[in-house]
Coordinates of N, CA, C and O in Angstrom, one line a residue:
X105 N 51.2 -38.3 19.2 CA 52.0 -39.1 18.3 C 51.3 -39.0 16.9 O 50.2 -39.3 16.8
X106 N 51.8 -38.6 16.0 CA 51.6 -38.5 14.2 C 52.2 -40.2 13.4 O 53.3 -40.5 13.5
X107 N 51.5 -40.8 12.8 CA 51.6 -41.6 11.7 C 51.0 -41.4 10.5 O 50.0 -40.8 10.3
X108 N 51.8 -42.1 9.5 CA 51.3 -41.6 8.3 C 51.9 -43.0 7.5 O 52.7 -43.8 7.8
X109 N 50.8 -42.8 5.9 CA 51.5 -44.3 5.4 C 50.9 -43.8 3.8 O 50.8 -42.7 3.4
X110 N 50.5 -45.1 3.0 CA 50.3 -45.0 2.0 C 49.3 -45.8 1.6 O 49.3 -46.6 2.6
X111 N 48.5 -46.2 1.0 CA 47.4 -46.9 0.6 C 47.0 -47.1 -1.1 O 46.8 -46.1 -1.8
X112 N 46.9 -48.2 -1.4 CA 46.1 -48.3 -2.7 C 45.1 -49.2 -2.6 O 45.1 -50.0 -3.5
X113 N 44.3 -49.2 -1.7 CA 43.5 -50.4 -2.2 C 42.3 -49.9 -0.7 O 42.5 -49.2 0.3
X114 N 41.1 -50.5 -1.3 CA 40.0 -50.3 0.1 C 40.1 -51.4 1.2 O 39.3 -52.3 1.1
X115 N 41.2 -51.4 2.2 CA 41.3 -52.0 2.9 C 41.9 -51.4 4.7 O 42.5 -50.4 5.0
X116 N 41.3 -52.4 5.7 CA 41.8 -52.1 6.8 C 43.2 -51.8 7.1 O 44.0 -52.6 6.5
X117 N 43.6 -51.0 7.8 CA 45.3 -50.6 7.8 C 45.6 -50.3 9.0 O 45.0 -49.5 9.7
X118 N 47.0 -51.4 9.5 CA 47.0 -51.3 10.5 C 48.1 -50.1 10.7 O 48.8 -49.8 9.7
X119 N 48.3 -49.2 12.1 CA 49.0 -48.3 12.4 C 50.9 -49.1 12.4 O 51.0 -50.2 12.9
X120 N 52.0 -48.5 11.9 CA 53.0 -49.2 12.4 C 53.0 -49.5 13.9 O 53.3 -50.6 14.4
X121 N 52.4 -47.9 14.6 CA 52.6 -48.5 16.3 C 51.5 -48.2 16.6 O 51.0 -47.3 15.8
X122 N 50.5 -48.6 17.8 CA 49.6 -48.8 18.4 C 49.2 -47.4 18.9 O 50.3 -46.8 19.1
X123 N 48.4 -46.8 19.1 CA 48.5 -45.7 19.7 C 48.2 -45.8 21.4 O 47.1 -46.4 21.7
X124 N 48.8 -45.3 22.2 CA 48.5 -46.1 23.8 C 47.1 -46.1 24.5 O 46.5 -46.9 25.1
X125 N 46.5 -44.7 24.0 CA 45.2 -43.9 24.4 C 44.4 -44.1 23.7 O 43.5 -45.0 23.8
X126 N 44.5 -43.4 22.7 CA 43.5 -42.7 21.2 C 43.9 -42.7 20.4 O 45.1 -42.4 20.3
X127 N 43.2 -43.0 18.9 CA 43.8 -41.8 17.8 C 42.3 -41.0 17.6 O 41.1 -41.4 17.5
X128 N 42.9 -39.6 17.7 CA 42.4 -38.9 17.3 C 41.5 -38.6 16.0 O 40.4 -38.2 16.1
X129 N 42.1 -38.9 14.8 CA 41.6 -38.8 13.5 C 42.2 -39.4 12.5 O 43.2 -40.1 12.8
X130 N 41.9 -39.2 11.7 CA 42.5 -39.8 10.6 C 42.3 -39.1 9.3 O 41.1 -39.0 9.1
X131 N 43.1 -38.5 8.3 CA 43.1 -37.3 7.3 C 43.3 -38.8 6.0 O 43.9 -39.8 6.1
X132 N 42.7 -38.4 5.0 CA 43.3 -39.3 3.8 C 43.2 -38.2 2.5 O 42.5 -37.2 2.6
X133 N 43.9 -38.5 1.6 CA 44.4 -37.6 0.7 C 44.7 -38.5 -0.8 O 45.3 -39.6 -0.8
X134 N 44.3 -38.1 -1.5 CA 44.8 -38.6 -3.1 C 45.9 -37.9 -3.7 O 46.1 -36.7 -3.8
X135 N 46.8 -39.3 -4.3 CA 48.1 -38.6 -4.8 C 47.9 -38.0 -6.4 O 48.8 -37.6 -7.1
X136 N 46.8 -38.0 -6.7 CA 46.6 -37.2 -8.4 C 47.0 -36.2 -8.5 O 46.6 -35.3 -7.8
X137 N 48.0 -35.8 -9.5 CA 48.0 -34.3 -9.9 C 47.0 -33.7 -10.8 O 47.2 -32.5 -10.8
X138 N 46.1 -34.0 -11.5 CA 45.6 -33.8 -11.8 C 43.9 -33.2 -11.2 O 43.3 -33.9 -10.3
X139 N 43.2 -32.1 -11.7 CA 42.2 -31.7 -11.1 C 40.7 -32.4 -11.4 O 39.8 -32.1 -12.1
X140 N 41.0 -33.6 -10.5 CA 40.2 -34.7 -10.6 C 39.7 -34.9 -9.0 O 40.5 -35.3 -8.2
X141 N 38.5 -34.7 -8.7 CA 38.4 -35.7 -7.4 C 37.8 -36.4 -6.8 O 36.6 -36.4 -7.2
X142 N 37.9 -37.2 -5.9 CA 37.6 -38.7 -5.7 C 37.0 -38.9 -4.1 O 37.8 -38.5 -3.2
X143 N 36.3 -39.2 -3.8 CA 35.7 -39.6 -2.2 C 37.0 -40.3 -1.8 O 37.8 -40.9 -2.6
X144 N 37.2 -40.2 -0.3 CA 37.7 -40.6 0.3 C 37.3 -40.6 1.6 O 37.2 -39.5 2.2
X145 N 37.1 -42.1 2.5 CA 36.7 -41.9 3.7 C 37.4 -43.2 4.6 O 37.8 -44.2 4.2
X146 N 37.5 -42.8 6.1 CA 38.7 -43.1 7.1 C 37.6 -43.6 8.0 O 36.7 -42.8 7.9
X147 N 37.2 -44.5 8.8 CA 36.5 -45.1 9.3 C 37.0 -46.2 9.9 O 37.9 -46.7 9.4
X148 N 36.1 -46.8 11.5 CA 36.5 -47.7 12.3 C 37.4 -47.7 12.7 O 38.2 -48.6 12.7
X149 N 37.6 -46.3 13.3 CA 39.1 -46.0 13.5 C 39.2 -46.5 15.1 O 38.2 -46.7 15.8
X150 N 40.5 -46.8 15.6 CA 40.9 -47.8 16.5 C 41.9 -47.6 17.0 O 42.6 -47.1 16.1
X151 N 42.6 -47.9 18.1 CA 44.2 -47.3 18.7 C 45.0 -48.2 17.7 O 46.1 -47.6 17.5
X152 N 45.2 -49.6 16.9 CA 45.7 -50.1 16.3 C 45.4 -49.9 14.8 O 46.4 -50.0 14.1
X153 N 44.0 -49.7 14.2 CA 43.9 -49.9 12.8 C 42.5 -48.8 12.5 O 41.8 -48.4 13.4
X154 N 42.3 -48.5 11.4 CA 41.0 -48.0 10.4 C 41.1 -48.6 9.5 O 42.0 -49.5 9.3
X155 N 40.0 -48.2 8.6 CA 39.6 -48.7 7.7 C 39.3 -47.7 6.5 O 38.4 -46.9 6.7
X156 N 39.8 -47.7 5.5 CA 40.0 -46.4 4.0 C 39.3 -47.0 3.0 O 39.4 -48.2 2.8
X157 N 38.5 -46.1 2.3 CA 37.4 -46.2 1.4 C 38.4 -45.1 0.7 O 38.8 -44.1 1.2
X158 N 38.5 -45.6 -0.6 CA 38.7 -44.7 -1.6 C 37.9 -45.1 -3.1 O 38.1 -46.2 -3.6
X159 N 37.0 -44.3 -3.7 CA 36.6 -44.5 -5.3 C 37.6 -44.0 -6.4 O 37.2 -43.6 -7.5
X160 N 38.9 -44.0 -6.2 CA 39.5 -44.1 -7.1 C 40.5 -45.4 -7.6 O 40.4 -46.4 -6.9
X161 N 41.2 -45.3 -8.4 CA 42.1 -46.4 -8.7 C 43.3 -46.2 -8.2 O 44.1 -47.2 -8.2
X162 N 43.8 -44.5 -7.5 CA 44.9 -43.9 -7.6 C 45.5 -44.3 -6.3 O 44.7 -45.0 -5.6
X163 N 46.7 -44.0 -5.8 CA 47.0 -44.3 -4.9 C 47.1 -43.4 -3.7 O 47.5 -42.3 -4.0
X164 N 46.8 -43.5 -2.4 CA 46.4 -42.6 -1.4 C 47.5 -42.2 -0.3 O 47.8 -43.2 0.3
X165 N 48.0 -41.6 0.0 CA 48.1 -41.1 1.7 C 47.1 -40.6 2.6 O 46.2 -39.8 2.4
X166 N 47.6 -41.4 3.9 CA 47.1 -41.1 4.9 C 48.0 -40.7 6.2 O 49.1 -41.1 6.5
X167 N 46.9 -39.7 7.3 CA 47.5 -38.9 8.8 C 46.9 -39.3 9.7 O 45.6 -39.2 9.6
X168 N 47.5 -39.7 10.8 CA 46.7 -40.3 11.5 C 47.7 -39.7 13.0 O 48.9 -40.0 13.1
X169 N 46.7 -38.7 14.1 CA 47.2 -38.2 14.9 C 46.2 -39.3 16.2 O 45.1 -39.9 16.2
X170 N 47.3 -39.0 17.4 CA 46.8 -39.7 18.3 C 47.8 -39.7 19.7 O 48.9 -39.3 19.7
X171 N 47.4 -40.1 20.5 CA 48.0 -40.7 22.2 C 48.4 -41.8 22.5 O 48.7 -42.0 23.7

């Protein structure tokens, strides 16, 4: 199963759906066009939720694969 979402802020995020098994991973990405870049980290990941660290102000997507 693939989910994906959007994020602006350093906060826990829950999945729309639960994943039954696992999630696998979690990918996060910054929406800047510009060639600027920014840490980003995906942690406490969980069949229902993780948790996103970003040091920017900008706004993020996130992939989150799983079972």
């Amino acid at each position: 199963m693939e989910q994906w979402g959007i994020n602006s802020g350093n906060t826990t995020i829950t999945f729309p759906l639960g994943f039954a098994t696992t999630c696998f991973g979690v990918l996060g990405t910054n929406q800047s066009n510009q060639e600027i870049r920014y840490n980003i980290a995906c942690y406490s990941i969980s069949k229902t939720s993780f948790y996103m660290y970003r040091d920017s102000g900008n706004t993020n997507f996130w992939f989150a694969i799983g079972r």
